[in-house]
mmCIF file of C-alpha atoms in Angstrom:
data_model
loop_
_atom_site.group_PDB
_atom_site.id
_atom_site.type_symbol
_atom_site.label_atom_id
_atom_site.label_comp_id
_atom_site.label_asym_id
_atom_site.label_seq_id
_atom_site.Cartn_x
_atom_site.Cartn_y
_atom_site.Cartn_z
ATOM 1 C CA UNK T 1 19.249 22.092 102.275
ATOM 2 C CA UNK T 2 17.002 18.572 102.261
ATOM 3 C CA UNK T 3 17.161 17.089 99.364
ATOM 4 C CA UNK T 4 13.073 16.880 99.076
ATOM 5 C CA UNK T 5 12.885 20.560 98.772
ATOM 6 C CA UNK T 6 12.798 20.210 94.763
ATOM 7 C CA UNK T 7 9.864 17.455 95.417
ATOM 8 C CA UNK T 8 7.462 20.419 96.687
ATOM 9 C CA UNK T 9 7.917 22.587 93.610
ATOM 10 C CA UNK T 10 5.022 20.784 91.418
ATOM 11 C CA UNK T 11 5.139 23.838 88.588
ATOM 12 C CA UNK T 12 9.186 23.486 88.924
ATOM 13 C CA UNK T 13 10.781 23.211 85.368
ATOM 14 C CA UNK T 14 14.243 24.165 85.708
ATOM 15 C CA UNK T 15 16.814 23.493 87.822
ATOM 16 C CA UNK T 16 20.285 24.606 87.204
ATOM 17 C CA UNK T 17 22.467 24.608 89.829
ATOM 18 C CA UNK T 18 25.800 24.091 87.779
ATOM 19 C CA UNK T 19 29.068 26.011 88.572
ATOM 20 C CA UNK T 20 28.531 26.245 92.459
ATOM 21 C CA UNK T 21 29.758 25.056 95.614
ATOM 22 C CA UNK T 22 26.938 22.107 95.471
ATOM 23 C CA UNK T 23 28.914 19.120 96.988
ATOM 24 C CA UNK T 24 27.551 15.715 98.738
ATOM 25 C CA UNK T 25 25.477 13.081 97.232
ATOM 26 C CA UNK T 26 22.663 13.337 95.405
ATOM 27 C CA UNK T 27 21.247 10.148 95.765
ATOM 28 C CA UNK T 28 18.256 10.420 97.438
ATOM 29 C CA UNK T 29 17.580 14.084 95.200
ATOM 30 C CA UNK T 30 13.636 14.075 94.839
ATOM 31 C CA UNK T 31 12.329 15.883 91.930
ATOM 32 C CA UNK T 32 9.210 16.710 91.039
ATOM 33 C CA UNK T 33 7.782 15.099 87.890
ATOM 34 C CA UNK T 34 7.187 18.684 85.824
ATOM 35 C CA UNK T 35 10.585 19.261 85.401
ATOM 36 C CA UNK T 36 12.359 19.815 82.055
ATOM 37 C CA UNK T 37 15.595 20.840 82.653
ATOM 38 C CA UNK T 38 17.760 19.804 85.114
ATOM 39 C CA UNK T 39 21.791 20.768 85.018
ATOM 40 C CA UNK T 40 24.096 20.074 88.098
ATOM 41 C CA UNK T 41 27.447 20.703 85.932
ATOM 42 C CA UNK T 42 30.538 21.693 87.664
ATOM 43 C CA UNK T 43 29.515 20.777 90.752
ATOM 44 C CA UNK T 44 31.185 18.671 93.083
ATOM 45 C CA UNK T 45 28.067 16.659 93.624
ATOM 46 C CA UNK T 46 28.897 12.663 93.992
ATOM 47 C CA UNK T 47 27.422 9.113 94.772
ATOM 48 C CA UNK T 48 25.275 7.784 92.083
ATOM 49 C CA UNK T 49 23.034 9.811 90.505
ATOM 50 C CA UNK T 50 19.432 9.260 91.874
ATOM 51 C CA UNK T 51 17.381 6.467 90.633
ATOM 52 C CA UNK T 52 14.462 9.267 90.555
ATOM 53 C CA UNK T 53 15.629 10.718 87.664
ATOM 54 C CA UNK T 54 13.788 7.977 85.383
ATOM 55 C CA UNK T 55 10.549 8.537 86.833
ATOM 56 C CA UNK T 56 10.792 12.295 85.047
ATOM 57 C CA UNK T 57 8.936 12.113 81.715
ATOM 58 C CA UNK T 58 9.308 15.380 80.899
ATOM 59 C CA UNK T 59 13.005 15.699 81.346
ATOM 60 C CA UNK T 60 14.664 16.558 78.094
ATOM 61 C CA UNK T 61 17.956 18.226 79.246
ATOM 62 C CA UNK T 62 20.253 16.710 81.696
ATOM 63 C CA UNK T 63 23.895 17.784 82.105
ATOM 64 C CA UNK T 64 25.997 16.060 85.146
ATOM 65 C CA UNK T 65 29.354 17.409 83.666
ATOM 66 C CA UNK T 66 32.221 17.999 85.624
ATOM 67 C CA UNK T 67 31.017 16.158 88.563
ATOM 68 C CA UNK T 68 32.599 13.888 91.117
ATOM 69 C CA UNK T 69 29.761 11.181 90.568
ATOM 70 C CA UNK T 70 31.960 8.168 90.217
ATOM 71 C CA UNK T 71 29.202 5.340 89.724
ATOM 72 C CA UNK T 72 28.174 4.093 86.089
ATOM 73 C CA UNK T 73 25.006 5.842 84.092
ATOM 74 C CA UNK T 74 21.619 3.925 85.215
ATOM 75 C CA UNK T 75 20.477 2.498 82.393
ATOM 76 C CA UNK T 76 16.895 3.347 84.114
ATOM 77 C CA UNK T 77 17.584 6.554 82.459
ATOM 78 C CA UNK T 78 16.765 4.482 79.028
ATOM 79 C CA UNK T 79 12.941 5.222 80.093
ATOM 80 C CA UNK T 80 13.473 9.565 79.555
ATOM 81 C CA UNK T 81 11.923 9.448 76.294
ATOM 82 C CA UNK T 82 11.728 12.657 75.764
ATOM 83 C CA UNK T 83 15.796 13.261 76.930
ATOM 84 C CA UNK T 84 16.901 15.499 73.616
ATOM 85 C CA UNK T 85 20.193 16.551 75.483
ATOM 86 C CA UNK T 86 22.926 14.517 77.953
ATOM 87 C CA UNK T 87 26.387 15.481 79.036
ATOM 88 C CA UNK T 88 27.882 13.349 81.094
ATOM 89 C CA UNK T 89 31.326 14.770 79.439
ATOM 90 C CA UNK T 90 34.089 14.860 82.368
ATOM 91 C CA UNK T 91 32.912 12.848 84.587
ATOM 92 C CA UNK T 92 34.846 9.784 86.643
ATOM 93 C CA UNK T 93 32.251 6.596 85.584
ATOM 94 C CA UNK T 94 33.703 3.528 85.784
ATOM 95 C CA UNK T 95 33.081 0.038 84.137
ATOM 96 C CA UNK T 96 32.661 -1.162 80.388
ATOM 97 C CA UNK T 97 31.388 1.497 77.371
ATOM 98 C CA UNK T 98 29.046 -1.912 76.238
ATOM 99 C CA UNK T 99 27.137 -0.627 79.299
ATOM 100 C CA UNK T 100 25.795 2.356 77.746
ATOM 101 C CA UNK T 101 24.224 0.368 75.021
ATOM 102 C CA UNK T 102 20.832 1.730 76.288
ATOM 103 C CA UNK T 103 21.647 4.927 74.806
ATOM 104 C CA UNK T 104 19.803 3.656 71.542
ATOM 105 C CA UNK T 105 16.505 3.883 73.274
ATOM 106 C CA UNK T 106 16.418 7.144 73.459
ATOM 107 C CA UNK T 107 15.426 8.265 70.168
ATOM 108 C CA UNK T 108 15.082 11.759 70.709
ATOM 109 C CA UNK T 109 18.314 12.740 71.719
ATOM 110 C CA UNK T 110 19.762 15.721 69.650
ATOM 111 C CA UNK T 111 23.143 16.071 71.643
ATOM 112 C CA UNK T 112 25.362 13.706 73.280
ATOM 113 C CA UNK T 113 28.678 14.297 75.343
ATOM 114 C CA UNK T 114 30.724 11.644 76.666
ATOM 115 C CA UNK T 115 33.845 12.907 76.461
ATOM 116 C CA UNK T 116 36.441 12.245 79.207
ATOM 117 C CA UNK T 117 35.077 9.306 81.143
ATOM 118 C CA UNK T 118 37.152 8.675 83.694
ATOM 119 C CA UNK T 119 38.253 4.696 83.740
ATOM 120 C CA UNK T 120 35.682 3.427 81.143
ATOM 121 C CA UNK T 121 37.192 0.589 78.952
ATOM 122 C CA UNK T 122 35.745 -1.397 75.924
ATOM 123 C CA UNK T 123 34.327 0.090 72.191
ATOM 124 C CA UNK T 124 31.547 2.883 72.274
ATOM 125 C CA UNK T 125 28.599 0.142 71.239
ATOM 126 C CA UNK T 126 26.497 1.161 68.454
ATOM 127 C CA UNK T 127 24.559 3.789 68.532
ATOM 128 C CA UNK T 128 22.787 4.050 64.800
ATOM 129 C CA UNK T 129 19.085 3.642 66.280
ATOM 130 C CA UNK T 130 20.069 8.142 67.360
ATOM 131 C CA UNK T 131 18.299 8.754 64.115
ATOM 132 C CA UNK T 132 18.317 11.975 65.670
ATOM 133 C CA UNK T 133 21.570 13.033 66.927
ATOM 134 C CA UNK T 134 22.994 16.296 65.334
ATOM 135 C CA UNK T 135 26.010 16.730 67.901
ATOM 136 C CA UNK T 136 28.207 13.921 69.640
ATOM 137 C CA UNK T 137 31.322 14.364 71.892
ATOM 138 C CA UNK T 138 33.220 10.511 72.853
ATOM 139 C CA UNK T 139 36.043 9.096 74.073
#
Protein backbone atom coordinates (compact mmCIF):
# COMPACT_ATOMS: atom_id res chain seq x y z
CA UNK A 1 0.00 0.00 0.00
CA UNK A 2 1.73 3.70 -0.85
CA UNK A 3 2.05 5.50 1.85
CA UNK A 4 0.12 8.69 0.14
CA UNK A 5 -3.04 6.77 0.08
CA UNK A 6 -4.13 8.48 3.56
CA UNK A 7 -3.13 11.99 1.74
CA UNK A 8 -6.27 11.54 -0.72
CA UNK A 9 -8.82 11.04 2.05
CA UNK A 10 -9.50 14.98 2.68
CA UNK A 11 -12.85 14.12 5.01
CA UNK A 12 -10.47 11.27 6.70
CA UNK A 13 -10.64 11.55 10.59
CA UNK A 14 -9.60 8.36 11.91
CA UNK A 15 -7.10 6.13 11.35
CA UNK A 16 -6.50 3.18 13.50
CA UNK A 17 -4.56 0.66 12.26
CA UNK A 18 -3.19 -0.72 15.70
CA UNK A 19 -2.87 -4.50 16.46
CA UNK A 20 -2.04 -5.65 12.79
CA UNK A 21 0.56 -6.97 10.71
CA UNK A 22 1.51 -3.14 9.66
CA UNK A 23 5.39 -3.36 9.48
CA UNK A 24 8.04 -1.00 7.51
CA UNK A 25 8.66 2.59 7.99
CA UNK A 26 6.47 5.14 8.20
CA UNK A 27 8.46 7.91 7.41
CA UNK A 28 7.33 9.32 4.48
CA UNK A 29 3.30 8.46 5.88
CA UNK A 30 1.26 11.45 4.29
CA UNK A 31 -1.80 12.38 6.08
CA UNK A 32 -4.29 14.48 5.29
CA UNK A 33 -4.73 17.59 7.45
CA UNK A 34 -8.60 16.66 8.74
CA UNK A 35 -7.54 14.00 10.72
CA UNK A 36 -8.22 13.59 14.46
CA UNK A 37 -7.26 10.43 15.44
CA UNK A 38 -4.55 8.59 14.41
CA UNK A 39 -3.39 5.13 16.38
CA UNK A 40 -0.68 2.76 14.85
CA UNK A 41 -0.26 0.74 18.32
CA UNK A 42 1.03 -2.71 18.24
CA UNK A 43 2.29 -2.53 15.11
CA UNK A 44 5.57 -3.34 14.01
CA UNK A 45 5.85 -0.10 12.16
CA UNK A 46 9.60 1.52 12.50
CA UNK A 47 12.00 4.39 11.33
CA UNK A 48 11.13 7.70 12.72
CA UNK A 49 7.87 8.70 12.89
CA UNK A 50 7.01 11.14 9.98
CA UNK A 51 7.84 14.72 10.25
CA UNK A 52 4.13 15.22 8.73
CA UNK A 53 2.57 14.55 11.73
CA UNK A 54 3.13 18.32 13.00
CA UNK A 55 1.57 19.82 10.13
CA UNK A 56 -1.93 18.07 11.57
CA UNK A 57 -3.80 20.72 13.59
CA UNK A 58 -6.52 18.83 14.28
CA UNK A 59 -4.82 15.80 15.66
CA UNK A 60 -5.77 15.26 19.24
CA UNK A 61 -5.12 11.48 19.72
CA UNK A 62 -1.96 9.82 18.79
CA UNK A 63 -0.91 6.40 20.13
CA UNK A 64 2.52 4.80 18.60
CA UNK A 65 2.58 2.11 21.43
CA UNK A 66 4.16 -1.02 21.07
CA UNK A 67 6.03 -0.12 18.04
CA UNK A 68 9.48 -0.85 16.72
CA UNK A 69 10.09 2.99 16.00
CA UNK A 70 13.48 3.30 17.56
CA UNK A 71 14.25 7.13 16.83
CA UNK A 72 13.55 9.92 19.59
CA UNK A 73 9.92 11.90 19.69
CA UNK A 74 10.18 15.08 17.19
CA UNK A 75 9.84 17.76 19.19
CA UNK A 76 7.97 19.24 15.90
CA UNK A 77 5.17 17.45 17.48
CA UNK A 78 5.31 20.50 20.21
CA UNK A 79 3.19 22.45 17.38
CA UNK A 80 -0.23 19.71 17.83
CA UNK A 81 -1.97 22.07 19.94
CA UNK A 82 -4.83 20.52 20.10
CA UNK A 83 -2.94 16.79 21.02
CA UNK A 84 -5.30 15.87 24.30
CA UNK A 85 -3.92 12.19 24.20
CA UNK A 86 -0.12 10.52 23.49
CA UNK A 87 1.16 7.05 24.16
CA UNK A 88 4.29 6.48 23.22
CA UNK A 89 4.28 3.74 26.24
CA UNK A 90 6.53 0.64 25.02
CA UNK A 91 8.31 1.88 22.64
CA UNK A 92 12.41 1.54 21.97
CA UNK A 93 13.36 5.67 21.84
CA UNK A 94 16.61 6.35 22.57
CA UNK A 95 18.58 9.44 23.92
CA UNK A 96 18.10 11.80 27.07
CA UNK A 97 14.34 12.24 28.92
CA UNK A 98 15.57 16.35 28.99
CA UNK A 99 14.60 15.88 25.31
CA UNK A 100 11.03 15.66 25.83
CA UNK A 101 10.96 18.94 27.58
CA UNK A 102 8.62 20.15 24.74
CA UNK A 103 5.95 18.21 26.23
CA UNK A 104 4.99 21.47 28.27
CA UNK A 105 3.77 23.10 25.15
CA UNK A 106 1.15 21.18 24.73
CA UNK A 107 -1.32 22.42 27.06
CA UNK A 108 -4.13 20.43 26.20
CA UNK A 109 -3.01 17.14 26.81
CA UNK A 110 -5.38 15.09 29.13
CA UNK A 111 -3.35 11.71 29.01
CA UNK A 112 0.18 10.91 28.80
CA UNK A 113 2.01 7.41 28.57
CA UNK A 114 5.59 7.01 28.57
CA UNK A 115 6.04 4.08 30.18
CA UNK A 116 8.75 1.60 29.08
CA UNK A 117 11.09 3.62 26.91
CA UNK A 118 13.46 1.57 25.73
CA UNK A 119 17.23 3.10 26.48
CA UNK A 120 16.13 6.64 27.58
CA UNK A 121 18.44 8.00 30.40
CA UNK A 122 18.33 11.30 32.47
CA UNK A 123 15.20 12.80 34.95
CA UNK A 124 11.61 13.14 33.36
CA UNK A 125 12.04 17.26 33.01
CA UNK A 126 9.27 19.19 34.36
CA UNK A 127 6.22 19.02 33.19
CA UNK A 128 3.91 21.49 35.57
CA UNK A 129 2.91 23.88 32.51
CA UNK A 130 0.12 20.14 31.76
CA UNK A 131 -2.31 22.23 33.70
CA UNK A 132 -4.39 19.76 32.15
CA UNK A 133 -3.23 16.33 32.55
CA UNK A 134 -5.69 13.95 34.43
CA UNK A 135 -3.71 10.59 33.62
CA UNK A 136 0.20 10.02 33.34
CA UNK A 137 2.12 6.70 32.85
CA UNK A 138 6.47 7.24 33.18
CA UNK A 139 9.40 5.58 33.57
Amino acid sequence: MPLTIFSRMPQLRRLVLSDNLLSGSITHLSLPSSLRVLDLSHTSISGALPLTLSALPALSYLDVSATSISDSLPSTLSRLSLLTYLNVGAWNITGRVEDLSWLSSLTNLHTLVLDGLGSVTGDLPSLTFLTTLKAMQSL
